[in-house]
Short mmCIF file of C-alpha atoms in Angstrom, two decimals:
data_model
loop_
_atom_site.label_atom_id
_atom_site.label_comp_id
_atom_site.label_asym_id
_atom_site.label_seq_id
_atom_site.Cartn_x
_atom_site.Cartn_y
_atom_site.Cartn_z
CA MET A 9 150.53 167.13 100.86
CA LEU A 10 154.31 166.21 100.31
CA VAL A 11 157.31 166.53 102.46
CA ARG A 12 158.87 169.13 100.24
CA ASP A 13 156.05 171.40 101.15
CA TRP A 14 156.62 171.26 104.92
CA MET A 15 160.22 170.30 105.43
CA THR A 16 162.88 172.75 106.82
CA GLU A 17 165.44 173.51 104.33
CA ASN A 18 168.94 174.95 105.02
CA VAL A 19 169.37 172.39 107.77
CA VAL A 20 172.03 172.88 110.58
CA THR A 21 174.23 169.85 110.53
CA LEU A 22 177.04 168.46 112.62
CA GLY A 23 180.22 166.88 111.38
CA VAL A 24 181.03 163.52 112.70
CA ASN A 25 183.95 165.03 114.72
CA SER A 26 181.99 168.15 115.96
CA SER A 27 182.18 168.59 119.64
CA VAL A 28 179.14 167.73 121.77
CA MET A 29 179.77 171.02 123.63
CA ASP A 30 179.45 172.98 120.42
CA ALA A 31 176.23 171.02 119.55
CA ALA A 32 174.90 171.83 123.03
CA ASP A 33 175.57 175.64 122.37
CA ILE A 34 173.76 175.59 119.02
CA LEU A 35 170.88 173.66 120.64
CA ARG A 36 170.56 176.50 123.26
CA ARG A 37 170.94 179.27 120.80
CA LYS A 38 168.81 178.05 117.96
CA ASP A 39 166.29 175.72 119.70
CA ILE A 40 167.15 172.82 117.17
CA ARG A 41 166.07 169.33 118.21
CA GLN A 42 167.56 167.19 115.45
CA PHE A 43 171.07 167.35 113.87
CA PRO A 44 171.85 165.41 110.87
CA VAL A 45 175.53 164.24 111.12
CA MET A 46 177.66 164.43 107.98
CA ASP A 47 181.04 162.76 107.24
CA ALA A 48 184.03 164.45 105.64
CA GLU A 49 182.73 163.71 102.12
CA GLY A 50 179.32 165.31 102.90
CA ARG A 51 177.33 162.05 103.33
CA LEU A 52 174.75 161.50 105.85
CA VAL A 53 175.87 159.08 108.47
CA GLY A 54 173.81 159.65 111.46
CA ILE A 55 171.47 161.84 113.49
CA VAL A 56 171.79 163.46 116.85
CA SER A 57 168.71 164.51 118.89
CA ASP A 58 168.39 167.01 121.65
CA ARG A 59 167.98 164.09 123.94
CA ASP A 60 171.28 162.57 122.89
CA ILE A 61 172.92 165.80 123.82
CA ARG A 62 171.06 166.04 127.18
CA ASP A 63 172.08 162.64 127.99
CA ALA A 64 175.70 163.65 127.30
CA MET A 65 175.52 166.51 129.66
CA PRO A 66 177.05 165.16 131.88
CA SER A 67 177.77 162.26 129.76
CA LYS A 68 176.49 158.60 130.40
CA PHE A 69 179.40 157.71 127.79
CA ILE A 70 182.26 158.73 130.04
CA PRO A 71 182.97 156.78 133.20
CA GLY A 72 182.80 159.16 136.22
CA ASP A 73 181.15 161.89 134.22
CA CYS A 74 184.30 163.80 133.98
CA THR A 75 183.33 167.17 132.63
CA ASP A 76 186.12 169.50 133.73
CA GLY A 77 187.96 169.48 130.27
CA ARG A 78 190.74 167.07 131.37
CA GLU A 79 191.56 164.32 128.96
CA GLY A 80 188.75 161.94 128.55
CA GLY A 81 186.29 164.55 129.74
CA LEU A 82 183.18 165.92 127.91
CA ASN A 83 185.13 168.22 125.72
CA THR A 84 186.62 165.14 123.87
CA LEU A 85 183.01 163.73 123.08
CA THR A 86 181.94 164.10 119.45
CA ALA A 87 178.73 163.89 117.43
CA GLY A 88 179.97 160.57 116.06
CA ASP A 89 180.12 159.08 119.68
CA ILE A 90 176.40 159.79 120.43
CA MET A 91 174.70 159.78 117.06
CA THR A 92 172.27 157.14 115.89
CA PRO A 93 174.05 155.82 112.81
CA GLY A 94 172.20 155.06 109.52
CA PRO A 95 169.07 157.10 110.32
CA LEU A 96 165.78 156.53 108.72
CA THR A 97 165.39 159.09 105.72
CA VAL A 98 162.52 160.10 103.38
CA ALA A 99 162.36 161.57 99.98
CA PRO A 100 160.96 165.11 99.16
CA ASP A 101 157.87 163.53 97.40
CA THR A 102 156.98 161.24 100.44
CA SER A 103 153.49 162.09 101.72
CA ILE A 104 153.11 163.67 105.08
CA ASN A 105 150.81 160.71 106.14
CA ALA A 106 153.76 158.35 105.53
CA VAL A 107 156.07 160.54 107.51
CA ALA A 108 153.63 160.61 110.55
CA GLU A 109 153.36 156.84 110.44
CA ILE A 110 157.22 156.46 110.42
CA LEU A 111 157.52 158.88 113.33
CA VAL A 112 155.08 157.06 115.47
CA ARG A 113 156.24 153.53 114.57
CA HIS A 114 159.83 154.24 115.19
CA LYS A 115 159.47 156.75 118.06
CA VAL A 116 161.68 159.30 116.33
CA GLY A 117 161.34 163.07 116.33
CA GLY A 118 162.53 163.84 112.85
CA LEU A 119 163.58 162.41 109.54
CA PRO A 120 166.33 163.75 107.23
CA VAL A 121 165.19 164.39 103.65
CA VAL A 122 167.41 162.93 101.01
CA GLU A 123 167.25 163.45 97.21
CA GLY A 124 169.89 162.03 94.92
CA GLY A 125 172.08 160.97 97.76
CA GLN A 126 172.14 164.62 99.08
CA LEU A 127 170.64 165.96 102.20
CA VAL A 128 168.09 168.64 101.12
CA GLY A 129 166.09 169.09 104.38
CA ILE A 130 164.53 167.65 107.46
CA ILE A 131 160.97 166.91 108.48
CA THR A 132 160.10 166.87 112.27
CA GLN A 133 157.13 166.10 114.56
CA ALA A 134 156.45 169.90 114.70
CA ASP A 135 156.33 170.12 110.92
CA VAL A 136 153.70 167.42 110.93
CA MET A 137 151.79 169.20 113.54
CA ARG A 138 151.89 172.36 111.49
CA PHE A 139 150.53 170.47 108.58
CA LEU A 140 147.64 168.93 110.75
CA CYS A 141 146.73 172.35 111.91
CA ALA A 142 146.67 173.65 108.44
CA ALA A 143 144.63 170.75 107.15
CA ALA A 144 142.19 170.96 109.94
CA GLY A 145 141.88 174.83 109.56
CA SER A 146 142.57 175.32 113.33
CA LEU A 147 144.80 178.40 112.44
CA ARG A 148 141.79 180.13 110.83
CA SER A 149 138.84 181.83 112.69
CA GLY A 150 135.23 180.60 112.19
CA VAL A 151 132.95 177.77 113.40
CA GLN A 152 134.04 174.07 113.18
CA LEU A 153 131.29 171.36 113.02
CA ALA A 154 131.96 167.70 113.43
CA PHE A 155 129.58 165.14 111.72
CA ARG A 156 129.39 161.34 111.78
CA LEU A 157 128.66 160.05 108.27
CA GLU A 158 128.31 156.66 106.63
CA ALA A 159 131.67 155.45 105.27
CA ARG A 160 130.48 155.27 101.63
CA PRO A 161 130.67 157.61 98.60
CA GLY A 162 128.07 160.31 98.60
CA PRO A 163 127.22 161.58 102.15
CA LEU A 164 130.14 163.98 102.46
CA ALA A 165 129.39 165.57 98.95
CA GLU A 166 125.81 165.80 99.91
CA LEU A 167 126.63 167.44 103.26
CA LEU A 168 128.94 170.10 101.50
CA THR A 169 126.30 170.71 98.86
CA ASP A 170 123.71 171.44 101.56
CA ILE A 171 126.12 173.67 103.30
CA ARG A 172 126.66 175.78 100.23
CA GLU A 173 122.94 175.91 99.48
CA MET A 174 122.63 177.44 103.06
CA GLY A 175 124.78 180.36 101.87
CA LEU A 176 127.79 179.22 104.03
CA ASN A 177 131.37 179.06 102.91
CA PHE A 178 133.67 176.42 104.29
CA THR A 179 137.48 176.91 104.60
CA SER A 180 138.61 173.44 105.37
CA VAL A 181 137.31 169.73 105.40
CA PHE A 182 139.08 167.08 107.28
CA THR A 183 137.88 163.44 107.53
CA ALA A 184 138.84 160.46 109.47
CA TYR A 185 137.39 156.99 109.89
CA ASP A 186 135.86 156.34 113.35
CA ILE A 187 137.45 153.14 114.78
CA ARG A 188 135.00 153.01 117.56
CA ASN A 189 132.03 153.04 115.04
CA PRO A 190 132.75 150.73 112.20
CA GLY A 191 131.15 151.67 108.81
CA THR A 192 131.42 155.39 109.57
CA ARG A 193 133.87 158.29 109.23
CA ASN A 194 133.94 161.68 110.95
CA ALA A 195 133.82 164.92 109.02
CA TYR A 196 135.39 168.17 110.55
CA ILE A 197 134.22 171.24 108.62
CA ARG A 198 135.30 174.71 109.40
CA LEU A 199 133.03 177.54 108.17
CA GLU A 200 133.95 181.27 107.82
CA GLY A 201 130.92 181.85 110.08
CA PRO A 202 127.28 180.85 110.74
CA GLY A 203 125.98 182.97 107.87
CA GLY A 204 124.19 185.62 110.08
CA ARG A 205 122.40 183.10 112.12
CA ALA A 206 123.11 181.89 115.63
CA VAL A 207 125.36 178.88 115.68
CA GLU A 208 122.80 176.94 117.76
CA GLN A 209 120.24 177.60 115.03
CA LEU A 210 122.57 176.45 112.36
CA VAL A 211 123.31 173.23 114.26
CA GLU A 212 119.62 172.54 114.84
CA THR A 213 118.85 172.91 111.09
CA LEU A 214 121.75 170.44 110.15
CA GLN A 215 120.60 168.01 112.82
CA LYS A 216 117.43 167.46 110.91
CA LYS A 217 119.46 165.52 108.26
CA TYR A 218 122.84 164.77 109.86
CA MET A 219 124.43 163.49 113.00
CA VAL A 220 126.36 166.53 114.49
CA LEU A 221 128.82 165.40 117.16
CA PHE A 222 129.92 168.74 118.36
CA TYR A 223 130.89 172.29 117.32
CA VAL A 224 133.61 174.60 118.30
CA ASN A 225 132.91 178.40 118.37
CA GLU A 226 135.29 181.02 119.72
CA GLY A 227 137.41 178.31 121.32
CA VAL A 228 134.44 176.78 123.19
CA THR A 229 133.53 173.17 122.35
CA VAL A 230 129.87 172.16 122.73
CA ASP A 231 128.84 168.47 122.52
CA VAL A 232 125.68 167.82 120.63
CA ALA A 233 125.38 164.00 119.97
#
């Protein structure tokens, strides 16, 4: 999955001289959390977050927190005064995994997407969460089963083959290495349903060959292992 498939296009931006008061109004009306900041030539020069705007209301940048509109007050504060200059950016063909790593490592809420020197979108924590929900199949109905498998080629393919041969259809497969159990990885498989049998019966059958960790049915999680 790539950034271009999950980013927000038609980004709301601020000019470097845009008023923080105007930015706060947009924040309230459109529930936007990240504003790329552009200079007069249309180049990306910074980013302003919702936290930056909250910190400026009243402003930590103005001695005395003068907010009544007098000279030197909040009305004179601009996006250029509170932005983070030179923000981290990604390209449209960056993987979502790489984006998640950057967001966590640098503790930022979003990344402008730049192609050919032009701003073409923004990818945020919320977008990454949407991707994870889609990849894990959590937006679909059905039964999810979690397995612990050996971390080598073969076990996952064998498990999926067994599931098909049981007459079951899976809608998503999500795997992750288990750092607490070296040499293993967990597989999370979402099925359209238990195939006309009780979920408990299905789990009991699969347990004869595989380690089932838990299953989720109708929003209820049942630990097995």
